Structure formats: structure tokens, C-alpha cells
Coordinates of C-alpha atoms and ligand atoms in Angstrom, one line a residue:
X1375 CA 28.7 -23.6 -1.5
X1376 CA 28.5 -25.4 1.7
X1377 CA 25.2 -27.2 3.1
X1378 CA 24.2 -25.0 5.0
X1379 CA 23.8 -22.1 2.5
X1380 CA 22.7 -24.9 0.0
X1381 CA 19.7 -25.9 2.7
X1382 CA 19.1 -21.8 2.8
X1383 CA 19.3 -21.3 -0.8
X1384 CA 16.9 -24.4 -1.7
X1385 CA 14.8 -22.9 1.2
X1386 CA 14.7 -19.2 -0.1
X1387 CA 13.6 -20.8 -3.5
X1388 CA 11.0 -22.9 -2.1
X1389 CA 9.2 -20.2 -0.5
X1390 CA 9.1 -17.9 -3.1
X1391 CA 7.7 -21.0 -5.6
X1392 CA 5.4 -22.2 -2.9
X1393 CA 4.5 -19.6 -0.6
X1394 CA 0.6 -19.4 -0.5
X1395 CA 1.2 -15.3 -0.1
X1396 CA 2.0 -14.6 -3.2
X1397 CA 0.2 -15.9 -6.8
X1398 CA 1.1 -15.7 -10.0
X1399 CA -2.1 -14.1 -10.7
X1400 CA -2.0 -11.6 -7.5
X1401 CA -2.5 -8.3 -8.5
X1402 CA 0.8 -6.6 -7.3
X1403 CA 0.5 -3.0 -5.5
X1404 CA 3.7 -1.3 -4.1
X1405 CA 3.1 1.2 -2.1
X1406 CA 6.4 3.6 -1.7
X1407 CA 6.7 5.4 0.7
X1408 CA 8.5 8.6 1.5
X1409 CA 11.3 6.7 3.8
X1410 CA 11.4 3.8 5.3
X1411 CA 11.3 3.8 9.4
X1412 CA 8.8 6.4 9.4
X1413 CA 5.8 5.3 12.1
X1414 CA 3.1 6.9 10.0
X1415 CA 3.9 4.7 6.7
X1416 CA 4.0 2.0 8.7
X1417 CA 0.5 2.6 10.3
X1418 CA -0.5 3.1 6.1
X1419 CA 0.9 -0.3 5.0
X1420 CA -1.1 -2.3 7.9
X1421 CA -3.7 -0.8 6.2
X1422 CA -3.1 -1.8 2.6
X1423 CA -2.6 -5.3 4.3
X1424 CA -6.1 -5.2 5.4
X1425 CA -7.0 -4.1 2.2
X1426 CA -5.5 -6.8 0.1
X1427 CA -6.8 -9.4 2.8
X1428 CA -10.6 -8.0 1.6
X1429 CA -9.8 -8.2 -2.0
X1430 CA -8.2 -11.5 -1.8
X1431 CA -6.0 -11.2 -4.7
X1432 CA -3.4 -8.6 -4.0
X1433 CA 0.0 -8.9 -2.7
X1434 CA 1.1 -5.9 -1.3
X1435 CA 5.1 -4.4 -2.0
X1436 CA 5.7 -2.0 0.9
X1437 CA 9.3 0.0 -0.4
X1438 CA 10.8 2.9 -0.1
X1439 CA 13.9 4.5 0.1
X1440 CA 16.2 5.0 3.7
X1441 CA 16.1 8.7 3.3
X1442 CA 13.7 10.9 2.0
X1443 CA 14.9 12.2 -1.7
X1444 CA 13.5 11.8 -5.4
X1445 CA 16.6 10.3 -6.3
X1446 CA 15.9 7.2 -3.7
X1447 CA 12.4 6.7 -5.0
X1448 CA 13.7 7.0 -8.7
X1449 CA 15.6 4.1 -7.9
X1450 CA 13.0 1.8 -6.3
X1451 CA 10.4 2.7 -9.0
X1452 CA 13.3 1.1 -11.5
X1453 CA 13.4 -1.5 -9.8
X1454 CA 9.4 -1.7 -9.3
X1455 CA 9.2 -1.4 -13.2
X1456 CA 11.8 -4.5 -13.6
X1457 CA 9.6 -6.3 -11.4
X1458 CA 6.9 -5.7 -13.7
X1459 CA 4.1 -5.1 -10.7
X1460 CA 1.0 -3.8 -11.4
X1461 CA 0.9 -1.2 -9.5
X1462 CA 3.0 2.0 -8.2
X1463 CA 1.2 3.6 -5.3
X1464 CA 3.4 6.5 -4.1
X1465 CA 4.0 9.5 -1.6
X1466 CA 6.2 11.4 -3.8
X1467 CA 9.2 13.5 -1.9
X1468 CA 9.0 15.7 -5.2
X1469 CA 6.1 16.8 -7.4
X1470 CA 8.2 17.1 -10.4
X1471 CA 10.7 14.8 -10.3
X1472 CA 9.7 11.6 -10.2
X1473 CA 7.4 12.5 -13.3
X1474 CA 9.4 10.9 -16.1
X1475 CA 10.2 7.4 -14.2
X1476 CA 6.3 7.4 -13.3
X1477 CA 5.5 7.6 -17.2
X1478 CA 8.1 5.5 -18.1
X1479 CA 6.0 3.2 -15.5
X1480 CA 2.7 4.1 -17.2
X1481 CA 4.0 3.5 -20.7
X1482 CA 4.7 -0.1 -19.5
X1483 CA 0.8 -0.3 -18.4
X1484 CA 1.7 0.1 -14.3
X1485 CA -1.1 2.2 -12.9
X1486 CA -0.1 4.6 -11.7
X1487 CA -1.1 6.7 -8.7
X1488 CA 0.0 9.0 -5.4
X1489 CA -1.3 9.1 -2.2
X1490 CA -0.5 11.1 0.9
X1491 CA 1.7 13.2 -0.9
X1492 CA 1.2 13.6 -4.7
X1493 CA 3.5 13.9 -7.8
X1494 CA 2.2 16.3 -10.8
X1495 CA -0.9 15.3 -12.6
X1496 CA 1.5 14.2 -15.8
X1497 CA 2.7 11.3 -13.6
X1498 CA 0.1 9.6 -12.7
X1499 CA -3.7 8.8 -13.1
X1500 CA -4.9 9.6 -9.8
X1501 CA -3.8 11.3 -6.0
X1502 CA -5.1 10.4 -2.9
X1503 CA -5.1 13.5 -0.2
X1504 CA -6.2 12.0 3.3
X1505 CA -8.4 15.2 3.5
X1506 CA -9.2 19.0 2.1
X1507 CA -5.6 20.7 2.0
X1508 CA -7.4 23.6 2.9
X1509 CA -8.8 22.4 6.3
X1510 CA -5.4 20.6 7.2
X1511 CA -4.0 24.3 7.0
X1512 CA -6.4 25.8 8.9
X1513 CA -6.5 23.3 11.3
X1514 CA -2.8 23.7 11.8
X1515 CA -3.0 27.5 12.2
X1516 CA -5.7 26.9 15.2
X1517 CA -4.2 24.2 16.7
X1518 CA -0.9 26.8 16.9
X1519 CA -4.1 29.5 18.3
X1520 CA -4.6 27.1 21.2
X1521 CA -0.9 26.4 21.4
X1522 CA -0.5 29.9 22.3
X1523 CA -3.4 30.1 24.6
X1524 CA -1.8 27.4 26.7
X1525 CA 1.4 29.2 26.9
X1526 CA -0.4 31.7 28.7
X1527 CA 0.5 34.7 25.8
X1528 CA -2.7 37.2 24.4
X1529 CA 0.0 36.8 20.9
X1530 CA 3.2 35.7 20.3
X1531 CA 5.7 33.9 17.6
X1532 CA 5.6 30.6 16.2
X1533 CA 7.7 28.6 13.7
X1534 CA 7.1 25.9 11.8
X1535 CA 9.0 22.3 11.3
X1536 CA 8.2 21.1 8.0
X1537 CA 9.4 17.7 6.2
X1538 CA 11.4 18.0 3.2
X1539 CA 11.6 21.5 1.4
X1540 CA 10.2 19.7 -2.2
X1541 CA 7.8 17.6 -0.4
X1542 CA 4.1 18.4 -2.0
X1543 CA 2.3 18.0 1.1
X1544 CA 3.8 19.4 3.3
X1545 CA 4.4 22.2 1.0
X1546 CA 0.7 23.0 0.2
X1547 CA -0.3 23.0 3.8
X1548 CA 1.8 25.4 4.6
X1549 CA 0.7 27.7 1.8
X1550 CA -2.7 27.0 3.3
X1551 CA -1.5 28.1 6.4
X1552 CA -0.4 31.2 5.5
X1553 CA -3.5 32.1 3.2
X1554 CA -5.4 31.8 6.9
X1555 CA -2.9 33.9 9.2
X1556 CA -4.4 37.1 8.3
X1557 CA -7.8 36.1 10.4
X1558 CA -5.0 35.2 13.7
X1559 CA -3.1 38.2 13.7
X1560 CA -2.1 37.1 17.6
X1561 CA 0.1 34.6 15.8
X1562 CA 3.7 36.2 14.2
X1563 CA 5.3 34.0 11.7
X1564 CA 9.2 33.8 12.6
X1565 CA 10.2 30.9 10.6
X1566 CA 10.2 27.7 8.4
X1567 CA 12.8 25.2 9.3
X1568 CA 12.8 21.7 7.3
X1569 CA 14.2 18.8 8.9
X1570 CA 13.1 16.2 6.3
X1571 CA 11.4 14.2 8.2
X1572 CA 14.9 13.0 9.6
X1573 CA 14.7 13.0 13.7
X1574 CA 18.0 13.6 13.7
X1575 CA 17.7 16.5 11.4
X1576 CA 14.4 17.6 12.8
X1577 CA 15.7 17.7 16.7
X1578 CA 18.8 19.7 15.3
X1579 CA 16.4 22.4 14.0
X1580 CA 14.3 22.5 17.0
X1581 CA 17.1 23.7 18.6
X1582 CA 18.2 26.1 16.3
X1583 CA 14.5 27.5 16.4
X1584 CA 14.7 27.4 20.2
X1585 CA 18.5 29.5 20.0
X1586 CA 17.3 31.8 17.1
X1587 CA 14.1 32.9 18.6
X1588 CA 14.1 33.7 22.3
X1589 CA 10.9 34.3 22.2
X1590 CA 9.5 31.8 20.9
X1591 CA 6.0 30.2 21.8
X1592 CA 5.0 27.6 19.9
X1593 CA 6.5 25.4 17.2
X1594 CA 3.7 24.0 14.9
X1595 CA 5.0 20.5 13.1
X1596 CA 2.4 19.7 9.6
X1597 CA 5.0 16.2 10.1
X1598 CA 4.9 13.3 12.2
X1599 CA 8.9 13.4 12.5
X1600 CA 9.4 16.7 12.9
X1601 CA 6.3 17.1 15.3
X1602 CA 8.1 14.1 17.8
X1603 CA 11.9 15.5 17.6
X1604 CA 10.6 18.9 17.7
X1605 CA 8.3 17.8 21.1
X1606 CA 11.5 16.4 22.4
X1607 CA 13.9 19.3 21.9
X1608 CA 11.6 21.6 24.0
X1609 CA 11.7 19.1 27.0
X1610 CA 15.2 18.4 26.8
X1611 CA 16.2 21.9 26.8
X1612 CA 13.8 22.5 29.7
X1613 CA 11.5 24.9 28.0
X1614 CA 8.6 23.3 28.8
X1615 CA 5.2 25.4 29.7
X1616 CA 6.7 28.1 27.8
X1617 CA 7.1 26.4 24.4
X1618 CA 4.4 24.4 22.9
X1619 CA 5.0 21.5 19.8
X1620 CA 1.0 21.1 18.2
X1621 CA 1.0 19.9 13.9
X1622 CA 0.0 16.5 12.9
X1623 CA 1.1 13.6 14.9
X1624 CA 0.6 9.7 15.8
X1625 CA -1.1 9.5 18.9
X1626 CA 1.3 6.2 19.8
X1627 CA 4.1 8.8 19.6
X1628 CA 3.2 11.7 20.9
X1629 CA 1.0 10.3 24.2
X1630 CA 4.2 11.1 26.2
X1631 CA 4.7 14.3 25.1
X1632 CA 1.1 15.0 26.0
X1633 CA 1.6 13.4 29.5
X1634 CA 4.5 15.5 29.6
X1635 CA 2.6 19.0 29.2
X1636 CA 4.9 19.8 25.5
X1637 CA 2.1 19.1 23.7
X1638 CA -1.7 20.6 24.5
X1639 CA -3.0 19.3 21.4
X1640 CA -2.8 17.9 18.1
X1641 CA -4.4 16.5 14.8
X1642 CA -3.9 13.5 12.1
X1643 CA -6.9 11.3 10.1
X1644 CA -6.3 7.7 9.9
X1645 CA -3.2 6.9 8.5
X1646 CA -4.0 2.7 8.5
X1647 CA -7.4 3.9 6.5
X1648 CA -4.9 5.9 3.7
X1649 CA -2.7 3.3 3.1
X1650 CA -6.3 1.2 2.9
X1651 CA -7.8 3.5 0.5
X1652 CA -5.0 4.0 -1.6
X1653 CA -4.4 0.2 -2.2
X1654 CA -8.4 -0.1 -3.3
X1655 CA -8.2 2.9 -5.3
X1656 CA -5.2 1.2 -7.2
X1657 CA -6.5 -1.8 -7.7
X1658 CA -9.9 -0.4 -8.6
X1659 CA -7.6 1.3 -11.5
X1660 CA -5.9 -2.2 -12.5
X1661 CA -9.2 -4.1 -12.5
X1662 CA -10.6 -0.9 -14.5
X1663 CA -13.8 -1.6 -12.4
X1664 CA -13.6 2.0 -11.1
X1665 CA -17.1 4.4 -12.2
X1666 CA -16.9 7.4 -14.8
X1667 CA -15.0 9.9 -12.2
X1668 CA -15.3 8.0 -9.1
X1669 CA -13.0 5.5 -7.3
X1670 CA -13.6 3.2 -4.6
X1671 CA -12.3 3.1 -1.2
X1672 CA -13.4 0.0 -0.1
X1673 CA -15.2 0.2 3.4
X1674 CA -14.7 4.0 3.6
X1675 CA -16.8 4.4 -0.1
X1676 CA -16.6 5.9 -3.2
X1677 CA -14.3 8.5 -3.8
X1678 CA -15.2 11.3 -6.3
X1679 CA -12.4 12.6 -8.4
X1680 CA -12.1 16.7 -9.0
X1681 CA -11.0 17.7 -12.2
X1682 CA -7.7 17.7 -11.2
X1683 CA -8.0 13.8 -10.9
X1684 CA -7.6 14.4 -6.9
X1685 CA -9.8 12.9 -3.9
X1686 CA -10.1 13.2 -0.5
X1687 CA -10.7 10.3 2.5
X1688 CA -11.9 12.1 5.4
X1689 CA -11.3 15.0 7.9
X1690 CA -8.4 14.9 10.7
X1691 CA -8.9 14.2 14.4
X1692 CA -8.0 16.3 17.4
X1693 CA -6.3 14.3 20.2
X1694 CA -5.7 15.7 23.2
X1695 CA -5.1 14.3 27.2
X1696 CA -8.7 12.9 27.1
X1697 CA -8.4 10.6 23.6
X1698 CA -4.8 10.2 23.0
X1699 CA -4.5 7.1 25.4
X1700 CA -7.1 5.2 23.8
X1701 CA -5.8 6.0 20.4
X1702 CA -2.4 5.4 21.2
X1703 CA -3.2 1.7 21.3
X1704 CA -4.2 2.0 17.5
X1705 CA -1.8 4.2 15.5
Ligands
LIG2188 C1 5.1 12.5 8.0 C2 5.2 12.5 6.5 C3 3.8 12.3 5.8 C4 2.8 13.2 6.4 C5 2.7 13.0 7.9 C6 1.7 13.9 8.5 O1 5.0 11.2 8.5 O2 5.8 13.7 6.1 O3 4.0 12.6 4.4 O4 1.5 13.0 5.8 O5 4.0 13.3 8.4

């Protein structure tokens, strides 16, 4: 070993001994995300920073895999349950399959919960939805109504640009969606393409939706990654004013696209106050300070748990040219 990686070793050392960040006695959360890189989970673990700077005793693990599989978050719960933290606070990429790691995790005593998108009730104790499933459907299905308006048609199709095709959320909203469609019969269902949350992926169906369907009127996005490639597809194949891109976005990414006239509209809650609520709701589970079916959410309140052990934060935004500016600057 030469000095210099002697002085870096001795230094790596010293910070993890010393460093005033982390405790011995710090309750540790990790908060896994989906995939790393994604803007959204990024918003979610500023959050779960504020969080643990209000609780004082919580040191935060933000990890996920680099692409968005089970088999990628199988292996970073391993290593979470080596680690020994106290915590697992995950957005599943599978309902099912991460099941048996999560009770191996659980078996440990690692509380367990999801958030954002959840894994079966069997593998953990609690799941965070940001808001109703049901209204995040509906809302999609309108937002694709005004989509339509906007591209000047009395009906027309629309696809949609999901995540992953196991990923719970996503998965659920679009049932949601479709359980709505009757009551906006100017809207035709053409297709479901998945681009799992990959922008590469996602821009490469956008096309394909954009070749396939001629005619083609809107594309509605329930995913942040797919909603952004699928915005830029339509501009870069010069379809804009006749295709619109609406779903669930971050107003820092899509403002552009806004600008640009792509997008009319578009929804999302607060993805900082998720990743907020689901690191109090996990450490009100470790602490076991939580009430008899109720879980707290720090600044945003108590959360009250249906019997499927599930819980809403709040209801989604619509940004448009007026707000997206100002909210850009936020998430
Ligand atoms: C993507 C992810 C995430 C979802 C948002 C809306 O970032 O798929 O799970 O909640 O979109």
C-alpha cells in the first residue's frame, strides 16, 4: 500500500468512526427505491432527510438498484439485512417477489414497510400510497379528456406509457383507469406500452406508439420517466399540437415540455412529502410509538390504516402553464 492510499484508507476509517452523521444508536431507515437516477426518488429521499433531521436520531440509507427489477432489490435487501438496519422502506418493482427476502428481513426484527409502490401484505407491516388509487386513475383518465380537448378532436385514441409491466402501482392505476373509461366513451383505448421507467426504453416506445397508431391523440404517462421520454418523442418527431403527453410528472421536468405546447397539463402529489412520510411511518413502527391502527406522518399527521394495513398522504396537484414555473423550483 503506498501513502497515499494509506492517508485515504486511515481517512475512510476515520469518518465512518467519527462522523457526527451517523451514531451507533441512530435508528437506521433505508429507503429503496425502484432505480436509482430516477428524479422522483430523488425528490422522496430529500424528504426522508428532512424527516430524520426532525427526529434527530435517524440516519437515512437511500439504495436501490440501477435498473428497475425484483432481482436488483433482492439483492440490496441482502445486503440491507447484513447490515443489520432497522429499517426497509421500499417501492417494490414486484408485489410478489420480493415477499420472501422481506420476511426473511422481518424474521430478523427489520420493520418492514412499502411506500409509493407496495409489495403484498405478507411482506410487510405496512404500505404507504401517496393518495386514493382510485382518484389517481380517474385523474389520469381526465387529464387524457383534456388532452384530447386541446388537440382540437370531439374523440379520439390514446395509449398509455406505463413503468414496468410487474410494477404495483403503476399496475393498479391503470386498472383504475380502465374501471372509469366507460363514463369517457370520446376516449378509445389503443394501447399499453411499458418502458420501465428506462428513458431509453420509454422514448423507444413512444415511437413505436407514434408509428403503430397514426392516429393517435394523446399518450397518457401514470410514470414520471415514461411521461418525460414520451413528451420528448412527440417533439422530436414533430407531432406537436396534434399529439399530447399528460400522466403524472415532476414539474422541474416537464416545465419545458409545457413551454413547448407537448404537454397541456398534468398531475403528481408531493413526492419530498412521501419519501417524508414514509421515513416517520417507519420509524414510528421501530419506536413502536405508533396508535392502535394509526401511524404518524410527522407534519402531515396521523395516518389511519385500512384493513388492508394501507394509508394514504394526500391528493395530487394539477400543474399547468400558470403553476408549473413556480413549482419547478421545488420538485
Ligand atoms: C415514476 C415511478 C414511481 C411513480 C412515479 C409517478 O417515477 O414509477 O413509482 O410513483 O413515476
Amino acid at each position: 500500500m503506498n501513502l497515499k492510499t494509506l492517508l485515504a484508507a486511515t481517512a475512510a476509517v476515520a469518518t465512518l468512526v467519527f462522523s457526527p452523521l451517523s451514531h451507533a444508536e441512530d435508528v437506521r431507515i433505508a429507503l429503496v427505491v425502484k432505480s436509482l437516477g430516477n428524479g422522483f426518488f430523488e425528490a422522496a429521499h430529500e424528504g426522508a432527510q428532512e424527516a430524520a433531521a426532525e427526529l434527530g436520531d435517524v440516519e437515512v440509507i437511500y439504495t436501490g438498484p440501477t435498473t428497475t427489477t425484483a432481482e436488483g432489490q433482492i439483492e440490496v435487501i441482502t445486503s440491507l439485512i447484513a447490515q443489520n438496519v432497522d429499517a426497509i422502506a421500499v417501492s417494490a418493482n414486484d408485489a410478489n417477489a420480493l415477499v420472501p427476502i422481506l420476511q426473511r428481513a422481518r424474521s430478523r426484527g427489520i420493520t418492514v414497510i412499502s411506500w409509493d409502490s407496495g409489495v403484498a401484505a405478507a411482506g410487510r407491516e405496512v404500505h404507504l400510497n401517496p393518495s386514493s388509487n382510485a382518484l389517481i386513475g380517474e385523474m389520469n383518465i381526465r387529464l387524457a379528456a383534456d388532452a384530447l380537448e386541446q388537440a382540437g378532436a370531439s374523440e379520439g385514441q390514446f395509449a398509455i406509457m406505463s413503468a414496468t409491466p410487474t410494477s404495483t402501482n403503476q399496475n393498479i392505476w391503470i386498472e383504475e383507469m380502465r374501471k372509469v373509461l366507460p363514463d369517457y366513451p370520446q376516449l378509445e383505448l389503443v394501447d399499453v406500452a411499458y418502458g420501465d421507467d428506462l428513458a431509453d426504453k420509454s422514448y423507444r416506445e413512444a415511437l413505436a406508439l407514434l408509428s403503430n397508431h397514426s392516429d393517435l391523440k394523446v399518450i397518457v404517462a401514470p410514470t414520471t420517466v415514461g411521461f418525460l421520454a414520451a413528451a420528448q418523442a412527440v417533439r422530436d418527431e414533430g407531432r406537436v399540437g396534434e399529439v399530447y403527453v399528460t400522466g403524472l410528472g415532476l414539474p422541474s421536468e416537464m416545465a419545458g415540455h409545457v413551454d413547448a405546447g407537448v404537454v397541456h397539463n398534468f398531475a403528481i402529489w408531493n413526492p419530498i412529502d412521501l419519501g417524508y412520510a414514509a421515513t416517520h411511518i417507519a420509524y414510528d413502527l421501530v419506536k413502536d410509538t405508533n396508535g392502535n391502527g394509526t401511524v404518524s406522518m410527522g407534519r402531515l399527521g396521523e395516518g389511519t390504516l385500512d384493513d388492508n394495513g394501507e394509508v394514504a398522504m394526500s391528493e395530487p396537484f394539477i400543474y399547468d402553464a400558470s403553476n408549473v414555473h413556480q413549482f419547478a423550483e421545488i420538485f
